[in-house]
Structure formats: C-alpha cells, structure tokens
Amino acid sequence: RYAERNVLLKGGSDPDRPMPANVLYVIGFPLGREPKLFATPTSVDIRL
C-alpha cells in the first residue's frame, strides 16, 4: 500500500515561510493481510 500527503515544511531559520512538499509513504504487509487504512503522524521533527 502507499499514500501521499501534501505538507508544508517549516524550517528553524524561517518558520514564517513554509516550503511545500509531497510526502510518499510506502508500507509493506504480508500478501492478503493489507489493512484498508493506516495512520501517519501529522507532525515530525526533522533535523539535517
């Protein structure tokens, strides 16, 4: 299964100007046991 989400990334240096991005989630499950829905977090802390 996969899912896509359009997000706005806020950087530490300029949080007032978020950068648009598209996130792709790819998740593997045993054949025939895939869920109909899955949840993803709406907020994460990414450090480069």
PDB file of C-alpha atoms in Angstrom:
ATOM      1  CA  ARG A   1       0.000   0.000   0.000  1.00  0.00           C
ATOM      2  CA  TYR A   2       1.011   3.599  -0.393  1.00  0.00           C
ATOM      3  CA  ALA A   3      -0.303   7.037   0.484  1.00  0.00           C
ATOM      4  CA  GLU A   4       0.594  10.580  -0.475  1.00  0.00           C
ATOM      5  CA  ARG A   5       0.269  13.748   1.569  1.00  0.00           C
ATOM      6  CA  ASN A   6       0.905  17.376   0.645  1.00  0.00           C
ATOM      7  CA  VAL A   7       2.672  19.111   3.528  1.00  0.00           C
ATOM      8  CA  LEU A   8       4.262  22.429   4.451  1.00  0.00           C
ATOM      9  CA  LEU A   9       7.763  22.108   5.914  1.00  0.00           C
ATOM     10  CA  LYS A  10       8.744  24.778   8.413  1.00  0.00           C
ATOM     11  CA  GLY A  11      12.452  25.389   8.881  1.00  0.00           C
ATOM     12  CA  GLY A  12      14.106  26.608  12.045  1.00  0.00           C
ATOM     13  CA  SER A  13      15.699  29.587  10.294  1.00  0.00           C
ATOM     14  CA  ASP A  14      12.463  30.952   8.732  1.00  0.00           C
ATOM     15  CA  PRO A  15       9.314  29.309  10.188  1.00  0.00           C
ATOM     16  CA  ASP A  16       7.070  32.033   8.697  1.00  0.00           C
ATOM     17  CA  ARG A  17       7.781  30.801   5.145  1.00  0.00           C
ATOM     18  CA  PRO A  18       6.965  27.071   4.996  1.00  0.00           C
ATOM     19  CA  MET A  19       8.127  25.095   1.954  1.00  0.00           C
ATOM     20  CA  PRO A  20       5.513  22.924   0.189  1.00  0.00           C
ATOM     21  CA  ALA A  21       6.446  19.257  -0.253  1.00  0.00           C
ATOM     22  CA  ASN A  22       4.805  15.974  -1.218  1.00  0.00           C
ATOM     23  CA  VAL A  23       5.403  13.013   1.117  1.00  0.00           C
ATOM     24  CA  LEU A  24       5.066   9.437  -0.139  1.00  0.00           C
ATOM     25  CA  TYR A  25       4.532   6.618   2.359  1.00  0.00           C
ATOM     26  CA  VAL A  26       5.311   3.096   1.106  1.00  0.00           C
ATOM     27  CA  ILE A  27       4.436   0.295   3.523  1.00  0.00           C
ATOM     28  CA  GLY A  28       4.753  -3.468   3.053  1.00  0.00           C
ATOM     29  CA  PHE A  29       2.458  -6.117   4.540  1.00  0.00           C
ATOM     30  CA  PRO A  30       2.084  -9.867   4.025  1.00  0.00           C
ATOM     31  CA  LEU A  31       0.078 -10.632   0.877  1.00  0.00           C
ATOM     32  CA  GLY A  32      -3.628 -10.815   1.643  1.00  0.00           C
ATOM     33  CA  ARG A  33      -3.254  -9.122   5.050  1.00  0.00           C
ATOM     34  CA  GLU A  34      -3.004  -5.490   3.930  1.00  0.00           C
ATOM     35  CA  PRO A  35      -5.034  -3.021   6.026  1.00  0.00           C
ATOM     36  CA  LYS A  36      -7.618  -0.826   4.310  1.00  0.00           C
ATOM     37  CA  LEU A  37      -6.357   2.236   6.227  1.00  0.00           C
ATOM     38  CA  PHE A  38      -3.210   3.199   8.094  1.00  0.00           C
ATOM     39  CA  ALA A  39      -2.345   6.264  10.161  1.00  0.00           C
ATOM     40  CA  THR A  40       0.664   8.559   9.807  1.00  0.00           C
ATOM     41  CA  PRO A  41       1.868  11.337  12.124  1.00  0.00           C
ATOM     42  CA  THR A  42       0.862  14.899  11.236  1.00  0.00           C
ATOM     43  CA  SER A  43       3.887  16.482  12.909  1.00  0.00           C
ATOM     44  CA  VAL A  44       7.519  15.328  12.951  1.00  0.00           C
ATOM     45  CA  ASP A  45      10.855  16.843  13.941  1.00  0.00           C
ATOM     46  CA  ILE A  46      13.408  16.503  11.117  1.00  0.00           C
ATOM     47  CA  ARG A  47      16.981  17.596  11.731  1.00  0.00           C
ATOM     48  CA  LEU A  48      19.588  17.731   8.969  1.00  0.00           C
TER      49      LEU A  48
END
